[in-house]
PDB file of C-alpha atoms in Angstrom:
ATOM      1  CA  MET A   1       0.056   0.330  -0.180  1.00  0.00           C
ATOM      2  CA  PRO A   2       1.276   3.369  -0.702  1.00  0.00           C
ATOM      3  CA  THR A   3       2.505   5.683   1.774  1.00  0.00           C
ATOM      4  CA  THR A   4       0.029   8.537   2.601  1.00  0.00           C
ATOM      5  CA  LEU A   5       0.737  11.398   2.106  1.00  0.00           C
ATOM      6  CA  PRO A   6      -1.011  14.889   3.522  1.00  0.00           C
ATOM      7  CA  LEU A   7      -2.557  17.623   1.682  1.00  0.00           C
ATOM      8  CA  ARG A   8      -1.415  21.392   3.036  1.00  0.00           C
ATOM      9  CA  GLU A   9      -3.685  24.090   3.133  1.00  0.00           C
ATOM     10  CA  PRO A  10      -2.394  27.977   2.511  1.00  0.00           C
ATOM     11  CA  ILE A  11      -1.227  30.204   5.428  1.00  0.00           C
ATOM     12  CA  GLN A  12      -2.956  33.311   5.953  1.00  0.00           C
ATOM     13  CA  LEU A  13      -0.648  35.903   4.985  1.00  0.00           C
ATOM     14  CA  SER A  14      -0.809  38.688   7.009  1.00  0.00           C
ATOM     15  CA  ASN A  15      -2.516  42.283   6.124  1.00  0.00           C
ATOM     16  CA  LYS A  16       0.314  44.163   6.520  1.00  0.00           C
ATOM     17  CA  LEU A  17       2.102  42.516   3.237  1.00  0.00           C
ATOM     18  CA  PHE A  18      -0.959  44.057   1.457  1.00  0.00           C
ATOM     19  CA  GLU A  19       0.170  47.644   2.984  1.00  0.00           C
ATOM     20  CA  MET A  20       4.045  47.645   2.350  1.00  0.00           C
ATOM     21  CA  ASP A  21       5.959  50.586   1.113  1.00  0.00           C
ATOM     22  CA  GLY A  22       7.211  49.832  -2.580  1.00  0.00           C
ATOM     23  CA  PHE A  23       5.597  46.783  -2.938  1.00  0.00           C
ATOM     24  CA  SER A  24       1.639  47.323  -4.877  1.00  0.00           C
ATOM     25  CA  GLU A  25      -1.453  45.855  -3.877  1.00  0.00           C
ATOM     26  CA  ASP A  26      -1.562  43.604  -7.026  1.00  0.00           C
ATOM     27  CA  THR A  27       1.579  42.487  -6.709  1.00  0.00           C
ATOM     28  CA  MET A  28       1.010  41.057  -3.636  1.00  0.00           C
ATOM     29  CA  SER A  29      -2.239  39.458  -4.293  1.00  0.00           C
ATOM     30  CA  GLU A  30      -0.965  38.324  -7.949  1.00  0.00           C
ATOM     31  CA  HIS A  31       1.694  37.061  -5.462  1.00  0.00           C
ATOM     32  CA  GLN A  32      -0.713  35.081  -3.247  1.00  0.00           C
ATOM     33  CA  ALA A  33      -2.743  33.890  -6.245  1.00  0.00           C
ATOM     34  CA  ILE A  34       0.874  32.015  -7.276  1.00  0.00           C
ATOM     35  CA  TYR A  35       1.440  30.813  -3.646  1.00  0.00           C
ATOM     36  CA  GLU A  36      -2.009  29.173  -3.927  1.00  0.00           C
ATOM     37  CA  HIS A  37      -1.691  27.432  -7.619  1.00  0.00           C
ATOM     38  CA  PHE A  38       1.546  25.423  -6.097  1.00  0.00           C
ATOM     39  CA  ILE A  39      -0.723  24.657  -2.964  1.00  0.00           C
ATOM     40  CA  THR A  40      -3.247  23.396  -5.195  1.00  0.00           C
ATOM     41  CA  ARG A  41      -1.235  21.332  -7.664  1.00  0.00           C
ATOM     42  CA  HIS A  42       1.161  19.659  -4.287  1.00  0.00           C
ATOM     43  CA  ASN A  43      -2.498  18.926  -3.357  1.00  0.00           C
ATOM     44  CA  ASP A  44      -3.361  16.945  -6.984  1.00  0.00           C
ATOM     45  CA  ILE A  45      -0.424  15.924  -6.869  1.00  0.00           C
ATOM     46  CA  VAL A  46      -0.338  13.753  -3.800  1.00  0.00           C
ATOM     47  CA  THR A  47      -3.871  12.614  -4.235  1.00  0.00           C
ATOM     48  CA  VAL A  48      -2.042  10.714  -7.544  1.00  0.00           C
ATOM     49  CA  LEU A  49       0.680  10.279  -5.717  1.00  0.00           C
ATOM     50  CA  ASN A  50      -1.584   8.000  -2.807  1.00  0.00           C
ATOM     51  CA  GLN A  51      -3.032   5.841  -5.611  1.00  0.00           C
ATOM     52  CA  VAL A  52      -0.109   4.912  -7.752  1.00  0.00           C
ATOM     53  CA  LYS A  53       0.685   1.289  -7.585  1.00  0.00           C
ATOM     54  CA  ARG A  54       4.680   0.930  -6.722  1.00  0.00           C
ATOM     55  CA  LEU A  55       5.704  -1.705  -9.376  1.00  0.00           C
ATOM     56  CA  PRO A  56       9.345  -2.157 -10.099  1.00  0.00           C
ATOM     57  CA  GLU A  57       9.216  -3.847 -13.385  1.00  0.00           C
ATOM     58  CA  HIS A  58       7.824  -0.207 -14.133  1.00  0.00           C
ATOM     59  CA  SER A  59      10.344   1.863 -12.816  1.00  0.00           C
ATOM     60  CA  SER A  60      12.772   3.093 -15.302  1.00  0.00           C
ATOM     61  CA  SER A  61      15.335   5.952 -15.052  1.00  0.00           C
ATOM     62  CA  THR A  62      14.390   6.508 -18.704  1.00  0.00           C
ATOM     63  CA  TYR A  63      10.811   6.945 -17.797  1.00  0.00           C
ATOM     64  CA  SER A  64       8.795   6.047 -15.261  1.00  0.00           C
ATOM     65  CA  PRO A  65       5.134   7.680 -14.433  1.00  0.00           C
ATOM     66  CA  LEU A  66       5.919   7.267 -10.380  1.00  0.00           C
ATOM     67  CA  ARG A  67       8.771   9.157 -11.684  1.00  0.00           C
ATOM     68  CA  VAL A  68       7.991  12.216 -13.139  1.00  0.00           C
ATOM     69  CA  LEU A  69       4.881  12.338 -10.324  1.00  0.00           C
ATOM     70  CA  LYS A  70       7.844  12.405  -7.696  1.00  0.00           C
ATOM     71  CA  VAL A  71      10.025  14.747  -9.239  1.00  0.00           C
ATOM     72  CA  GLU A  72       7.077  17.126  -9.954  1.00  0.00           C
ATOM     73  CA  LEU A  73       5.917  17.211  -5.855  1.00  0.00           C
ATOM     74  CA  THR A  74       9.030  18.253  -5.109  1.00  0.00           C
ATOM     75  CA  PHE A  75       8.924  21.196  -7.326  1.00  0.00           C
ATOM     76  CA  ALA A  76       5.011  21.882  -6.549  1.00  0.00           C
ATOM     77  CA  LEU A  77       6.159  21.721  -2.895  1.00  0.00           C
ATOM     78  CA  GLY A  78       9.355  23.375  -2.948  1.00  0.00           C
ATOM     79  CA  GLY A  79       6.814  26.289  -4.617  1.00  0.00           C
ATOM     80  CA  VAL A  80       4.815  26.264  -1.170  1.00  0.00           C
ATOM     81  CA  ARG A  81       7.414  26.298   1.757  1.00  0.00           C
ATOM     82  CA  ASN A  82       9.905  28.510  -0.664  1.00  0.00           C
ATOM     83  CA  HIS A  83       6.812  31.202  -0.443  1.00  0.00           C
ATOM     84  CA  GLU A  84       5.903  30.550   2.963  1.00  0.00           C
ATOM     85  CA  LEU A  85       9.391  31.257   4.217  1.00  0.00           C
ATOM     86  CA  TYR A  86       9.056  34.539   2.130  1.00  0.00           C
ATOM     87  CA  PHE A  87       5.676  35.992   3.429  1.00  0.00           C
ATOM     88  CA  GLN A  88       6.157  35.485   6.491  1.00  0.00           C
ATOM     89  CA  GLN A  89       9.929  37.404   6.840  1.00  0.00           C
ATOM     90  CA  LEU A  90       7.911  40.513   4.759  1.00  0.00           C
ATOM     91  CA  GLY A  91       5.958  44.049   6.388  1.00  0.00           C
ATOM     92  CA  GLY A  92       9.139  44.518   8.583  1.00  0.00           C
ATOM     93  CA  LYS A  93      10.844  47.977   8.506  1.00  0.00           C
ATOM     94  CA  GLY A  94      13.882  46.952   6.748  1.00  0.00           C
ATOM     95  CA  GLY A  95      17.103  48.363   8.724  1.00  0.00           C
ATOM     96  CA  LYS A  96      19.664  45.984  10.049  1.00  0.00           C
ATOM     97  CA  PRO A  97      19.999  42.805  11.963  1.00  0.00           C
ATOM     98  CA  SER A  98      20.977  42.611  15.884  1.00  0.00           C
ATOM     99  CA  GLY A  99      22.217  40.041  18.596  1.00  0.00           C
ATOM    100  CA  GLU A 100      24.322  37.253  17.860  1.00  0.00           C
ATOM    101  CA  LEU A 101      23.625  37.320  14.007  1.00  0.00           C
ATOM    102  CA  ALA A 102      24.308  40.557  13.207  1.00  0.00           C
ATOM    103  CA  ASP A 103      27.351  39.717  15.037  1.00  0.00           C
ATOM    104  CA  GLN A 104      27.786  36.528  12.707  1.00  0.00           C
ATOM    105  CA  ILE A 105      27.529  38.489  10.016  1.00  0.00           C
ATOM    106  CA  GLU A 106      29.789  40.785  11.015  1.00  0.00           C
ATOM    107  CA  GLN A 107      32.646  38.520  11.428  1.00  0.00           C
ATOM    108  CA  GLN A 108      32.239  36.181   8.326  1.00  0.00           C
ATOM    109  CA  PHE A 109      31.777  39.266   6.162  1.00  0.00           C
ATOM    110  CA  GLY A 110      33.091  41.984   7.540  1.00  0.00           C
ATOM    111  CA  SER A 111      30.209  44.554   7.612  1.00  0.00           C
ATOM    112  CA  PHE A 112      26.482  44.489   7.450  1.00  0.00           C
ATOM    113  CA  ASP A 113      26.983  46.354   4.161  1.00  0.00           C
ATOM    114  CA  GLU A 114      29.424  43.801   3.054  1.00  0.00           C
ATOM    115  CA  TRP A 115      26.914  41.256   3.650  1.00  0.00           C
ATOM    116  CA  ALA A 116      24.327  42.802   1.470  1.00  0.00           C
ATOM    117  CA  VAL A 117      26.294  43.629  -1.777  1.00  0.00           C
ATOM    118  CA  ASP A 118      27.104  39.897  -1.712  1.00  0.00           C
ATOM    119  CA  MET A 119      23.179  39.240  -0.789  1.00  0.00           C
ATOM    120  CA  ILE A 120      22.538  41.563  -3.867  1.00  0.00           C
ATOM    121  CA  CYS A 121      24.561  39.494  -6.585  1.00  0.00           C
ATOM    122  CA  THR A 122      23.414  36.676  -5.675  1.00  0.00           C
ATOM    123  CA  ALA A 123      20.225  37.464  -5.969  1.00  0.00           C
ATOM    124  CA  LEU A 124      21.056  38.871  -9.294  1.00  0.00           C
ATOM    125  CA  SER A 125      22.630  36.178 -10.338  1.00  0.00           C
ATOM    126  CA  SER A 126      20.034  34.115  -9.732  1.00  0.00           C
ATOM    127  CA  ARG A 127      16.761  32.753 -12.071  1.00  0.00           C
ATOM    128  CA  GLY A 128      14.412  31.574  -9.591  1.00  0.00           C
ATOM    129  CA  TRP A 129      15.648  32.115  -5.555  1.00  0.00           C
ATOM    130  CA  ALA A 130      18.365  33.492  -3.853  1.00  0.00           C
ATOM    131  CA  TRP A 131      18.865  32.108  -0.350  1.00  0.00           C
ATOM    132  CA  PHE A 132      20.525  33.791   2.981  1.00  0.00           C
ATOM    133  CA  ALA A 133      21.267  30.343   5.243  1.00  0.00           C
ATOM    134  CA  TRP A 134      23.061  28.734   8.204  1.00  0.00           C
ATOM    135  CA  ASP A 135      24.996  26.277   7.687  1.00  0.00           C
ATOM    136  CA  ARG A 136      24.776  23.358  10.537  1.00  0.00           C
ATOM    137  CA  ASP A 137      27.472  21.290   9.833  1.00  0.00           C
ATOM    138  CA  GLY A 138      29.828  24.128   8.869  1.00  0.00           C
ATOM    139  CA  GLN A 139      28.809  25.978  11.652  1.00  0.00           C
ATOM    140  CA  TYR A 140      28.570  29.896   8.891  1.00  0.00           C
ATOM    141  CA  LEU A 141      26.455  32.072   7.310  1.00  0.00           C
ATOM    142  CA  PHE A 142      26.292  32.008   3.191  1.00  0.00           C
ATOM    143  CA  ASN A 143      24.341  33.334   0.005  1.00  0.00           C
ATOM    144  CA  HIS A 144      23.698  31.246  -2.429  1.00  0.00           C
ATOM    145  CA  VAL A 145      21.241  29.813  -5.134  1.00  0.00           C
ATOM    146  CA  GLY A 146      18.303  28.400  -6.145  1.00  0.00           C
ATOM    147  CA  ASP A 147      17.599  28.679 -10.031  1.00  0.00           C
ATOM    148  CA  THR A 148      14.408  27.352  -9.049  1.00  0.00           C
ATOM    149  CA  ASN A 149      11.874  25.932  -6.652  1.00  0.00           C
ATOM    150  CA  ASN A 150      13.806  22.504  -6.416  1.00  0.00           C
ATOM    151  CA  LEU A 151      17.273  22.739  -7.324  1.00  0.00           C
ATOM    152  CA  TYR A 152      20.474  23.281  -5.270  1.00  0.00           C
ATOM    153  CA  PRO A 153      18.917  22.812  -1.658  1.00  0.00           C
ATOM    154  CA  VAL A 154      21.810  22.493   0.870  1.00  0.00           C
ATOM    155  CA  TRP A 155      21.100  19.723   3.423  1.00  0.00           C
ATOM    156  CA  ASN A 156      21.657  20.148   7.161  1.00  0.00           C
ATOM    157  CA  ALA A 157      21.679  24.469   5.965  1.00  0.00           C
ATOM    158  CA  ALA A 158      18.782  26.421   7.367  1.00  0.00           C
ATOM    159  CA  PRO A 159      17.115  28.925   4.926  1.00  0.00           C
ATOM    160  CA  LEU A 160      17.153  32.640   6.686  1.00  0.00           C
ATOM    161  CA  ILE A 161      16.000  34.966   4.440  1.00  0.00           C
ATOM    162  CA  ALA A 162      13.807  33.511   0.918  1.00  0.00           C
ATOM    163  CA  LEU A 163      14.122  36.133  -1.960  1.00  0.00           C
ATOM    164  CA  ASP A 164      12.011  35.422  -4.621  1.00  0.00           C
ATOM    165  CA  MET A 165      13.609  36.511  -8.160  1.00  0.00           C
ATOM    166  CA  TYR A 166      10.713  35.117 -10.608  1.00  0.00           C
ATOM    167  CA  GLU A 167       9.634  37.683 -12.437  1.00  0.00           C
ATOM    168  CA  HIS A 168       5.512  37.154 -10.619  1.00  0.00           C
ATOM    169  CA  ALA A 169       7.391  38.516  -7.866  1.00  0.00           C
ATOM    170  CA  TYR A 170       8.580  41.843  -9.333  1.00  0.00           C
ATOM    171  CA  TYR A 171       7.387  42.959 -12.488  1.00  0.00           C
ATOM    172  CA  LEU A 172       4.551  44.480 -12.311  1.00  0.00           C
ATOM    173  CA  ASP A 173       6.294  46.967 -10.157  1.00  0.00           C
ATOM    174  CA  PHE A 174       9.446  47.471 -11.217  1.00  0.00           C
ATOM    175  CA  LYS A 175       9.843  45.532 -14.624  1.00  0.00           C
ATOM    176  CA  GLN A 176      12.884  44.752 -15.757  1.00  0.00           C
ATOM    177  CA  ASP A 177      14.568  46.950 -12.364  1.00  0.00           C
ATOM    178  CA  ARG A 178      15.677  43.895 -10.635  1.00  0.00           C
ATOM    179  CA  GLN A 179      18.052  45.889  -8.327  1.00  0.00           C
ATOM    180  CA  THR A 180      15.462  47.796  -7.420  1.00  0.00           C
ATOM    181  CA  TYR A 181      12.758  44.905  -6.197  1.00  0.00           C
ATOM    182  CA  ILE A 182      15.995  43.999  -4.090  1.00  0.00           C
ATOM    183  CA  LYS A 183      16.071  46.936  -2.171  1.00  0.00           C
ATOM    184  CA  VAL A 184      12.119  47.567  -1.348  1.00  0.00           C
ATOM    185  CA  PHE A 185      12.119  43.711  -0.354  1.00  0.00           C
ATOM    186  CA  LEU A 186      15.060  44.125   2.329  1.00  0.00           C
ATOM    187  CA  GLU A 187      13.275  47.837   2.917  1.00  0.00           C
ATOM    188  CA  ASN A 188      10.627  46.261   4.160  1.00  0.00           C
ATOM    189  CA  LEU A 189      12.453  42.537   5.494  1.00  0.00           C
ATOM    190  CA  ASP A 190      10.843  41.367   9.350  1.00  0.00           C
ATOM    191  CA  TRP A 191      14.848  41.233  10.835  1.00  0.00           C
ATOM    192  CA  LYS A 192      13.131  39.757  14.069  1.00  0.00           C
ATOM    193  CA  VAL A 193      11.424  37.045  11.925  1.00  0.00           C
ATOM    194  CA  VAL A 194      15.749  36.411  10.692  1.00  0.00           C
ATOM    195  CA  GLU A 195      16.731  36.327  13.824  1.00  0.00           C
ATOM    196  CA  GLU A 196      13.918  33.980  15.316  1.00  0.00           C
ATOM    197  CA  ARG A 197      15.411  31.570  12.707  1.00  0.00           C
ATOM    198  CA  PHE A 198      18.435  31.894  13.180  1.00  0.00           C
ATOM    199  CA  ALA A 199      18.340  31.134  16.484  1.00  0.00           C
ATOM    200  CA  ALA A 200      16.123  28.043  16.114  1.00  0.00           C
ATOM    201  CA  ALA A 201      18.902  26.969  13.504  1.00  0.00           C
ATOM    202  CA  THR A 202      22.028  27.542  16.003  1.00  0.00           C
ATOM    203  CA  ARG A 203      20.474  25.625  19.456  1.00  0.00           C
TER     204      ARG A 203
END
């Protein structure tokens, strides 16, 4: 009997996300709709997976219906979780982090401004996502690229900031000006949420 995977429900977005400086309500509404589309696709795939028979003779690295479903599940589930991280960290006042996270950034990058330059350049080089993460094994912070929802995850690394670099995140407000989008994103970041993620990752 196939393993039963759970269906997901969308999280409730805070009203403050629709009142941020620099982001229009249209952009956030469209972004919410895309997130909810990933929820729907995830649940569609899970519903089929929960009914598919696992037959070794039907499994092949050339083509397998099960492989198709499982690959698409990672893309849909990545779209869900990545967007939840994105939405939950916005609605703040930007600025700079404090406490242990600020100390760690300064120790590794030299200064917050140097970290910001590295993050901006990382994001501009990305086709899909840019991540600020804590590597639990190496015990260090790093910015890295995630070109799609399900590419370049780093095992045992905790995401601290999720920066959506797909066009749907910025095009209505910023057109091709991705650098201004990143600037506005950072100005609306809630560093308290990021600090809480860091504290949880370093316990």
